[in-house]
Coordinates of N, CA, C and O in Angstrom, one line a residue:
M1 N -13.7 -50.3 -3.9 CA -13.5 -49.9 -2.7 C -13.6 -48.4 -2.4 O -14.3 -47.2 -3.1
S2 N -14.2 -48.5 -1.1 CA -14.7 -47.3 -0.3 C -13.8 -45.9 0.1 O -13.0 -46.2 0.3
S3 N -14.2 -44.5 -0.2 CA -13.2 -43.4 0.4 C -12.7 -43.1 1.4 O -12.7 -42.3 2.1
H4 N -14.1 -44.3 1.9 CA -14.0 -43.7 3.9 C -13.2 -44.8 4.4 O -12.7 -45.6 3.8
S5 N -12.7 -43.8 5.5 CA -11.5 -44.7 6.4 C -12.2 -45.8 6.8 O -13.0 -46.0 7.4
T6 N -11.1 -46.7 7.1 CA -11.4 -47.8 7.7 C -11.9 -47.5 9.2 O -11.7 -46.9 10.0
A7 N -13.1 -48.2 9.7 CA -13.9 -47.5 11.1 C -13.0 -48.3 11.9 O -12.7 -49.5 12.1
T8 N -12.9 -47.7 13.1 CA -11.9 -48.6 14.3 C -13.0 -48.9 15.5 O -14.2 -48.3 15.4
A9 N -13.1 -49.5 16.5 CA -13.8 -50.0 17.0 C -13.7 -49.0 18.3 O -14.8 -49.5 18.8
E10 N -13.1 -48.5 18.5 CA -13.0 -47.2 19.7 C -13.7 -45.9 18.3 O -12.5 -45.2 17.6
P11 N -14.7 -45.0 19.5 CA -14.8 -43.9 19.1 C -13.5 -42.4 19.3 O -12.3 -42.8 20.3
A12 N -13.5 -41.6 18.4 CA -12.5 -40.8 18.4 C -12.8 -40.1 19.7 O -14.1 -39.7 20.0
V13 N -12.1 -39.6 20.4 CA -12.0 -38.8 21.8 C -12.1 -37.5 21.2 O -11.2 -37.0 20.4
P14 N -12.9 -36.7 21.7 CA -12.8 -35.2 21.2 C -11.4 -34.3 21.2 O -10.9 -34.0 21.9
D15 N -11.2 -33.6 20.6 CA -10.2 -32.6 20.6 C -9.8 -32.1 21.6 O -8.3 -32.4 22.4
Q16 N -10.5 -31.3 22.3 CA -10.3 -30.6 24.2 C -10.3 -32.0 24.9 O -9.3 -31.7 25.7
L17 N -10.6 -33.0 25.1 CA -10.6 -33.9 25.5 C -9.4 -34.5 25.8 O -8.6 -34.6 26.2
A18 N -8.9 -34.6 24.2 CA -7.7 -35.6 23.8 C -6.7 -34.3 24.6 O -5.7 -35.1 24.9
E19 N -6.9 -33.5 24.7 CA -5.8 -32.5 25.1 C -5.1 -32.3 26.2 O -4.1 -32.4 27.0
I20 N -6.3 -32.7 27.1 CA -6.7 -33.0 28.5 C -5.9 -34.6 28.7 O -5.0 -34.2 29.9
I21 N -6.4 -34.9 28.1 CA -5.7 -36.8 28.3 C -3.7 -36.6 28.1 O -3.2 -37.0 28.8
E22 N -4.0 -35.8 27.2 CA -2.0 -35.6 26.9 C -1.7 -35.2 28.0 O -0.4 -35.5 27.9
E23 N -2.3 -34.1 28.3 CA -1.6 -33.1 29.2 C -1.0 -34.4 30.5 O -0.3 -34.1 31.4
F24 N -1.9 -34.8 31.0 CA -2.2 -35.5 32.2 C -0.9 -36.7 32.0 O -0.1 -37.2 33.0
Q25 N -1.0 -37.2 30.8 CA 0.0 -38.3 30.8 C 1.3 -38.0 30.7 O 2.0 -38.8 30.7
E26 N 1.4 -36.6 30.3 CA 2.9 -36.3 29.9 C 3.5 -36.2 31.2 O 5.2 -35.8 31.3
V27 N 2.7 -35.6 32.6 CA 3.3 -35.2 33.8 C 3.5 -36.4 35.0 O 2.8 -37.7 34.5
P28 N 4.5 -36.5 35.2 CA 4.9 -37.5 36.2 C 3.7 -38.2 37.2 O 3.1 -36.7 37.4
D29 N 3.7 -39.2 37.3 CA 2.7 -39.8 38.4 C 3.1 -38.5 39.9 O 1.8 -38.0 40.2
A30 N 3.9 -38.2 40.1 CA 4.0 -37.3 41.4 C 3.6 -35.7 41.4 O 3.1 -35.4 42.5
Q31 N 3.6 -35.7 40.0 CA 2.8 -34.4 39.6 C 1.0 -34.2 39.1 O 0.7 -33.4 38.9
K32 N 0.7 -35.1 39.2 CA -0.9 -35.5 38.3 C -1.5 -34.5 39.3 O -2.9 -34.2 39.1
L33 N -1.5 -34.9 40.8 CA -2.6 -34.2 41.8 C -2.3 -32.9 41.9 O -3.2 -32.0 41.5
E34 N -1.3 -32.4 41.6 CA -0.7 -30.7 41.3 C -1.8 -30.3 40.0 O -2.2 -29.3 40.3
L35 N -1.4 -31.5 39.0 CA -2.3 -30.6 37.8 C -3.9 -30.8 38.1 O -4.6 -30.0 37.2
L36 N -3.9 -32.1 38.7 CA -6.0 -31.7 39.2 C -5.9 -31.3 39.9 O -7.1 -30.4 39.5
L37 N -5.4 -30.3 40.8 CA -5.8 -29.2 41.7 C -6.0 -28.2 40.6 O -6.6 -27.0 40.9
D38 N -4.7 -27.8 39.9 CA -5.0 -26.8 38.8 C -6.0 -27.1 37.8 O -7.1 -25.7 37.9
F39 N -6.5 -27.6 37.9 CA -7.7 -28.0 36.8 C -9.1 -27.3 37.8 O -10.0 -26.9 37.3
S40 N -8.5 -28.2 39.1 CA -10.1 -27.4 40.0 C -10.5 -26.2 40.3 O -11.2 -25.4 40.3
R41 N -9.2 -25.4 40.3 CA -9.4 -23.8 40.4 C -9.8 -23.2 39.1 O -10.1 -21.9 38.6
E42 N -10.1 -23.9 37.7 CA -10.2 -23.3 36.5 C -12.0 -24.1 36.3 O -12.7 -23.3 35.4
L43 N -12.8 -24.2 37.8 CA -13.7 -24.7 37.3 C -14.6 -23.4 37.1 O -14.9 -23.1 38.5
P44 N -15.9 -23.4 36.6 CA -16.3 -22.0 36.7 C -17.7 -22.1 37.6 O -18.1 -23.0 37.5
D45 N -18.2 -21.2 38.0 CA -19.4 -21.1 39.0 C -20.3 -21.3 38.0 O -20.5 -20.7 36.9
P46 N -21.6 -21.8 38.4 CA -22.6 -21.7 37.8 C -23.4 -20.7 37.9 O -23.1 -19.9 38.1
P47 N -24.1 -20.5 36.3 CA -24.9 -19.2 36.6 C -25.7 -19.3 37.8 O -26.5 -19.9 38.6
E48 N -26.1 -17.6 37.9 CA -27.1 -17.3 39.0 C -28.1 -18.5 39.3 O -28.3 -18.5 40.6
H49 N -28.9 -18.4 38.3 CA -30.3 -19.4 38.5 C -29.6 -20.6 39.0 O -30.4 -21.1 40.4
Y50 N -28.5 -21.8 38.7 CA -28.4 -23.0 39.4 C -28.0 -22.3 40.9 O -28.2 -23.7 41.9
Q51 N -27.4 -21.3 40.9 CA -27.1 -21.2 42.2 C -27.9 -20.8 43.4 O -27.6 -21.3 44.7
V52 N -29.0 -20.5 43.2 CA -30.2 -19.7 43.6 C -31.1 -21.1 43.5 O -31.8 -21.7 44.8
H53 N -31.1 -22.1 43.2 CA -32.1 -22.9 42.4 C -31.5 -24.4 42.3 O -31.3 -25.1 41.1
R54 N -30.8 -24.7 43.2 CA -29.5 -26.0 43.2 C -30.3 -27.5 43.0 O -30.4 -28.0 42.3
E55 N -32.2 -26.9 43.4 CA -32.9 -28.2 43.0 C -33.3 -28.5 41.5 O -33.5 -29.8 40.8
D56 N -32.6 -28.1 40.9 CA -32.9 -27.5 39.2 C -31.5 -28.8 38.7 O -31.5 -28.7 37.4
M57 N -30.7 -29.2 39.5 CA -29.6 -29.7 39.5 C -29.4 -30.8 39.9 O -30.2 -30.9 41.1
E58 N -29.2 -32.0 39.2 CA -28.9 -33.7 39.5 C -27.7 -33.6 40.7 O -26.4 -33.4 40.4
Q59 N -27.5 -34.4 41.8 CA -26.6 -34.8 42.8 C -25.9 -36.0 42.4 O -26.2 -36.9 41.9
V60 N -24.7 -35.8 42.1 CA -23.8 -37.4 41.5 C -23.4 -37.6 43.1 O -22.6 -37.1 43.5
V61 N -24.1 -38.6 43.5 CA -24.0 -39.2 44.6 C -22.9 -40.1 44.5 O -22.0 -40.5 45.2
E62 N -21.8 -40.5 43.6 CA -21.2 -41.5 43.5 C -19.6 -40.7 43.8 O -19.0 -41.1 44.3
C63 N -20.1 -38.9 43.7 CA -19.0 -38.4 44.2 C -18.8 -38.0 45.6 O -19.7 -38.0 46.5
Q64 N -17.6 -38.0 46.4 CA -17.8 -38.3 48.0 C -17.8 -36.5 48.5 O -18.1 -37.3 49.7
S65 N -18.1 -36.2 47.8 CA -18.2 -34.4 48.1 C -19.5 -34.0 47.1 O -20.1 -34.9 46.2
P66 N -20.1 -33.3 47.9 CA -21.4 -32.9 46.9 C -21.2 -32.3 45.7 O -20.5 -31.0 45.4
L67 N -21.4 -32.7 44.6 CA -21.1 -32.4 43.4 C -22.6 -32.6 42.6 O -23.4 -33.6 42.7
F68 N -23.2 -31.1 41.8 CA -24.0 -30.9 41.2 C -24.1 -30.8 40.2 O -23.4 -30.3 39.8
L69 N -24.8 -31.6 38.8 CA -24.4 -30.8 38.1 C -26.5 -31.0 37.0 O -27.3 -31.3 37.4
A70 N -26.4 -29.8 35.9 CA -27.1 -29.6 34.8 C -26.5 -29.8 33.6 O -25.4 -29.1 33.3
V71 N -27.3 -29.8 32.6 CA -26.9 -30.2 31.0 C -28.0 -29.3 30.0 O -29.1 -29.8 30.4
E72 N -27.5 -28.1 29.6 CA -28.6 -27.2 28.9 C -28.4 -28.2 27.4 O -26.9 -28.2 27.0
F73 N -29.2 -28.3 26.5 CA -29.2 -28.7 25.1 C -30.0 -27.7 24.2 O -30.8 -26.7 24.6
D74 N -28.7 -27.4 23.4 CA -28.9 -26.6 22.3 C -29.3 -27.1 20.9 O -28.2 -27.9 20.4
D75 N -30.4 -27.6 20.8 CA -31.1 -28.5 19.5 C -30.5 -27.8 18.6 O -30.6 -28.8 17.4
S76 N -30.8 -26.6 18.2 CA -30.6 -26.4 16.7 C -29.2 -26.4 16.4 O -28.9 -26.4 15.1
A77 N -28.0 -26.6 17.5 CA -26.8 -26.8 17.2 C -26.4 -28.4 17.6 O -25.2 -28.8 16.9
G78 N -27.4 -28.2 18.1 CA -27.0 -30.0 18.5 C -25.9 -30.1 19.6 O -24.9 -31.2 19.3
T79 N -25.7 -28.9 20.4 CA -24.7 -29.4 21.4 C -25.1 -29.5 23.0 O -26.5 -28.8 23.1
A80 N -24.4 -29.6 23.7 CA -24.8 -29.7 25.2 C -23.8 -28.4 26.2 O -22.6 -28.4 25.7
Q81 N -24.3 -28.1 27.0 CA -23.7 -27.0 27.9 C -23.7 -27.7 29.3 O -24.6 -27.6 29.8
L82 N -22.7 -27.9 29.6 CA -22.8 -28.5 30.9 C -22.4 -27.7 32.1 O -22.0 -26.6 32.0
I83 N -23.2 -27.4 33.3 CA -23.1 -26.5 34.5 C -22.8 -27.8 35.5 O -23.6 -28.6 35.9
I84 N -21.9 -27.0 36.0 CA -21.2 -28.4 37.2 C -21.1 -27.3 38.5 O -20.2 -26.1 38.3
A85 N -21.7 -28.0 39.9 CA -21.3 -27.4 41.0 C -20.9 -28.1 42.1 O -21.0 -29.2 42.0
A86 N -19.2 -28.0 42.3 CA -18.7 -28.2 43.3 C -17.7 -27.4 44.7 O -17.8 -26.4 44.2
P87 N -17.9 -27.9 45.6 CA -17.5 -27.3 46.5 C -16.1 -26.9 46.3 O -15.3 -27.8 46.5
P88 N -15.5 -25.4 46.8 CA -14.2 -25.4 46.9 C -13.4 -25.8 48.3 O -12.0 -26.5 47.6
E89 N -14.0 -26.5 49.2 CA -13.1 -27.2 50.0 C -12.9 -28.9 49.7 O -12.8 -29.4 50.2
A90 N -13.5 -29.3 48.2 CA -13.2 -30.6 47.4 C -12.4 -30.3 46.6 O -12.9 -30.5 45.2
P91 N -11.4 -30.1 46.5 CA -10.5 -29.8 45.5 C -10.0 -31.1 44.4 O -10.2 -31.0 43.0
T92 N -10.3 -32.7 44.6 CA -10.1 -33.4 44.2 C -11.8 -33.3 43.3 O -11.5 -33.4 41.8
T93 N -12.7 -33.9 43.8 CA -13.7 -33.4 42.6 C -14.2 -32.8 42.0 O -14.6 -32.4 40.7
R94 N -13.6 -31.4 41.9 CA -13.1 -30.0 41.4 C -12.6 -30.5 40.1 O -13.2 -29.8 39.5
G95 N -11.4 -30.5 40.3 CA -10.5 -31.3 39.3 C -11.0 -31.7 38.5 O -11.1 -31.9 37.0
F96 N -12.2 -33.2 38.8 CA -12.5 -33.9 38.0 C -13.5 -33.4 37.3 O -14.0 -33.4 36.2
A97 N -14.8 -32.2 37.7 CA -15.4 -31.9 37.1 C -15.1 -30.8 36.4 O -15.6 -30.8 35.2
S98 N -14.0 -30.1 36.8 CA -13.7 -29.2 36.0 C -13.0 -30.0 34.1 O -12.7 -29.5 33.4
I99 N -12.3 -31.0 34.3 CA -11.8 -31.9 33.3 C -13.3 -32.4 32.7 O -13.1 -32.3 31.4
I100 N -14.0 -32.8 33.1 CA -14.9 -33.2 32.3 C -16.0 -31.8 31.7 O -16.2 -32.0 30.5
Y101 N -15.8 -31.0 32.1 CA -16.7 -29.7 31.9 C -15.8 -28.8 30.6 O -16.0 -28.8 29.8
Q102 N -14.3 -28.8 31.1 CA -13.6 -28.5 29.8 C -13.1 -29.6 28.7 O -13.1 -28.9 27.6
G103 N -13.2 -30.8 28.7 CA -13.6 -31.7 27.7 C -14.6 -32.0 27.3 O -14.6 -32.4 26.0
L104 N -16.0 -32.0 27.8 CA -16.9 -31.7 27.0 C -17.8 -31.0 26.6 O -18.8 -31.1 26.0
N105 N -17.6 -29.6 27.3 CA -18.7 -28.8 27.2 C -18.8 -28.2 25.8 O -17.8 -27.8 25.4
G106 N -19.9 -27.7 25.4 CA -20.0 -27.7 24.2 C -19.9 -28.8 22.8 O -20.3 -28.0 21.8
L107 N -19.9 -29.4 23.3 CA -19.5 -30.5 22.4 C -20.6 -30.9 21.5 O -22.1 -30.4 22.4
G108 N -21.2 -31.6 20.8 CA -22.2 -32.3 20.1 C -22.1 -33.9 20.7 O -21.8 -34.1 21.5
Y109 N -24.1 -33.8 20.4 CA -24.4 -35.0 21.9 C -23.8 -36.5 21.1 O -23.1 -36.9 22.2
E110 N -23.5 -36.9 19.9 CA -23.0 -37.1 19.6 C -21.5 -38.0 20.3 O -20.8 -39.1 20.0
Q111 N -20.9 -36.6 19.8 CA -18.9 -36.6 20.8 C -19.4 -36.7 22.0 O -18.4 -38.1 22.3
I112 N -20.1 -36.3 23.0 CA -20.0 -36.6 24.2 C -20.2 -38.1 24.3 O -19.9 -38.7 25.6
L113 N -21.3 -38.5 23.5 CA -21.8 -40.1 23.9 C -20.7 -40.9 23.6 O -20.6 -42.4 24.0
G114 N -19.7 -40.5 22.6 CA -18.9 -41.4 22.0 C -17.8 -41.2 23.1 O -16.7 -42.3 22.7
V115 N -17.6 -40.4 24.2 CA -16.2 -40.6 25.2 C -16.1 -41.7 25.3 O -17.3 -42.6 26.7
P116 N -15.0 -42.2 25.9 CA -14.8 -43.6 26.8 C -14.8 -43.5 28.0 O -14.3 -42.6 28.5
D117 N -15.8 -44.5 28.1 CA -15.9 -44.6 29.9 C -14.7 -44.7 30.6 O -14.9 -44.6 32.1
D118 N -13.3 -45.5 30.0 CA -12.3 -45.4 30.7 C -11.6 -44.3 31.5 O -10.5 -44.5 31.0
L119 N -12.2 -43.1 30.7 CA -11.3 -41.8 30.7 C -10.5 -41.5 32.0 O -9.5 -41.0 32.1
P120 N -11.2 -42.0 33.7 CA -10.4 -41.7 34.5 C -9.0 -42.4 34.5 O -7.4 -41.8 34.6
Q121 N -8.7 -43.6 33.7 CA -7.7 -44.4 33.7 C -6.7 -44.0 32.3 O -5.7 -44.4 32.8
R122 N -7.4 -43.7 31.3 CA -6.8 -42.9 30.1 C -5.9 -41.4 30.8 O -5.0 -41.7 30.6
L123 N -6.3 -40.7 32.1 CA -6.2 -39.9 32.2 C -4.4 -40.3 33.0 O -3.9 -39.3 33.7
G124 N -4.3 -41.4 33.6 CA -3.2 -42.2 34.3 C -3.3 -41.5 35.7 O -2.3 -41.6 36.8
L125 N -4.7 -41.3 36.5 CA -4.9 -41.0 38.1 C -4.6 -42.1 38.9 O -4.8 -41.7 40.5
A126 N -5.1 -43.6 38.4 CA -5.2 -44.7 39.1 C -4.3 -44.6 40.5 O -4.3 -45.0 41.2
S127 N -3.0 -43.7 39.9 CA -1.8 -44.0 40.9 C -2.0 -43.1 41.8 O -1.1 -43.4 42.7
A128 N -2.4 -42.5 41.5 CA -2.9 -40.7 42.5 C -3.5 -40.8 43.4 O -4.1 -40.2 44.2
I129 N -4.9 -41.6 42.8 CA -5.9 -41.1 43.4 C -6.6 -42.6 43.8 O -6.8 -43.7 43.3
T130 N -7.6 -42.7 45.0 CA -8.1 -43.9 45.0 C -9.6 -44.2 44.5 O -10.1 -43.7 43.9
P131 N -9.5 -45.7 44.4 CA -10.7 -45.9 43.5 C -11.9 -45.4 43.7 O -12.7 -45.1 42.8
L132 N -12.2 -44.9 45.0 CA -13.2 -44.5 45.1 C -13.8 -43.1 44.5 O -14.5 -42.7 44.4
R133 N -12.6 -42.1 44.8 CA -12.5 -41.2 44.4 C -12.7 -41.2 42.6 O -13.5 -40.0 42.1
L134 N -11.9 -41.9 42.0 CA -12.3 -42.1 40.5 C -13.3 -42.3 40.3 O -13.9 -42.2 39.1
R135 N -14.2 -43.4 41.2 CA -15.6 -43.8 40.9 C -16.0 -42.8 40.5 O -17.3 -42.3 40.1
G136 N -16.2 -41.8 41.3 CA -16.9 -40.3 41.3 C -16.4 -39.5 39.9 O -17.5 -39.0 39.2
M137 N -15.5 -39.4 39.4 CA -15.2 -38.7 38.5 C -16.0 -39.7 37.2 O -16.4 -38.9 35.8
S138 N -15.9 -41.2 37.4 CA -16.8 -41.9 35.8 C -18.4 -41.6 36.6 O -19.2 -42.1 35.5
G139 N -18.8 -41.1 37.2 CA -20.1 -41.2 38.0 C -20.5 -39.6 37.2 O -22.0 -39.9 36.8
I140 N -19.9 -38.8 37.2 CA -19.8 -37.3 36.4 C -20.2 -37.7 34.8 O -20.6 -37.3 34.1
L141 N -19.1 -38.2 34.4 CA -19.4 -38.6 33.0 C -20.3 -39.3 32.4 O -21.1 -38.9 31.5
G142 N -21.1 -40.3 33.3 CA -22.0 -41.3 33.2 C -23.1 -40.5 33.1 O -24.2 -40.8 32.9
R143 N -23.1 -39.8 34.2 CA -24.6 -38.9 34.4 C -24.7 -37.9 33.3 O -25.7 -37.3 32.8
V144 N -23.7 -37.4 32.4 CA -24.1 -36.6 31.8 C -24.1 -36.8 30.3 O -25.2 -36.7 29.5
K145 N -23.4 -38.1 29.9 CA -23.9 -39.1 28.9 C -25.4 -39.8 29.0 O -26.0 -39.4 28.2
R146 N -25.9 -39.9 30.3 CA -27.0 -40.5 30.3 C -28.3 -39.4 30.2 O -29.1 -39.0 29.4
R147 N -27.9 -38.2 30.4 CA -28.6 -37.1 30.5 C -29.1 -36.7 28.7 O -29.7 -36.8 28.4
V148 N -27.9 -36.5 27.9 CA -27.6 -36.3 26.5 C -28.9 -37.9 25.8 O -29.3 -37.6 25.3
R149 N -28.1 -38.7 26.3 CA -29.4 -40.0 26.0 C -30.8 -39.9 25.9 O -31.1 -40.0 24.7
E150 N -31.3 -39.1 27.0 CA -32.2 -39.2 27.3 C -32.5 -37.8 26.5 O -33.9 -38.3 25.9
H151 N -32.1 -37.0 26.4 CA -32.6 -35.7 25.3 C -32.4 -36.0 24.3 O -33.7 -36.1 23.5
T152 N -31.8 -37.0 23.8 CA -32.1 -37.6 22.0 C -32.8 -38.7 21.6 O -32.9 -39.0 20.2
R153 N -33.6 -39.1 22.6 CA -34.6 -39.9 22.4 C -35.3 -40.0 21.9 O -36.1 -38.7 21.5

């Protein structure tokens, strides 16, 4: 018998993202939007280089508001740093971006690739946000994962 635990069919959600999911699941539906707005206020501004050279970032066209992202890789540590720019007048988009940033920034490549694609549903936002907006969050996650996959080939 192996000393390894039985593998699950679903990859583990990284701790920092699991905490965010739990935070959203614990609040009533009526308060989820307020929590999302709180997250929107926590998204850091991109470094100056990206503020000046927005062309070095990729636009996430699935988002209703203009959102741009870049991923920087530290191959010696095997980690990815996320840079996300979203306008302050788009708090829902900024909130999604901040969740992705706080949940994935600095993680290892495999951890990022293992994040479940149903993240918006796990947050319980389907009752508070339109499907079109949820598509934006899925778009952000999908592009981050695509960047990591392309980098690790």
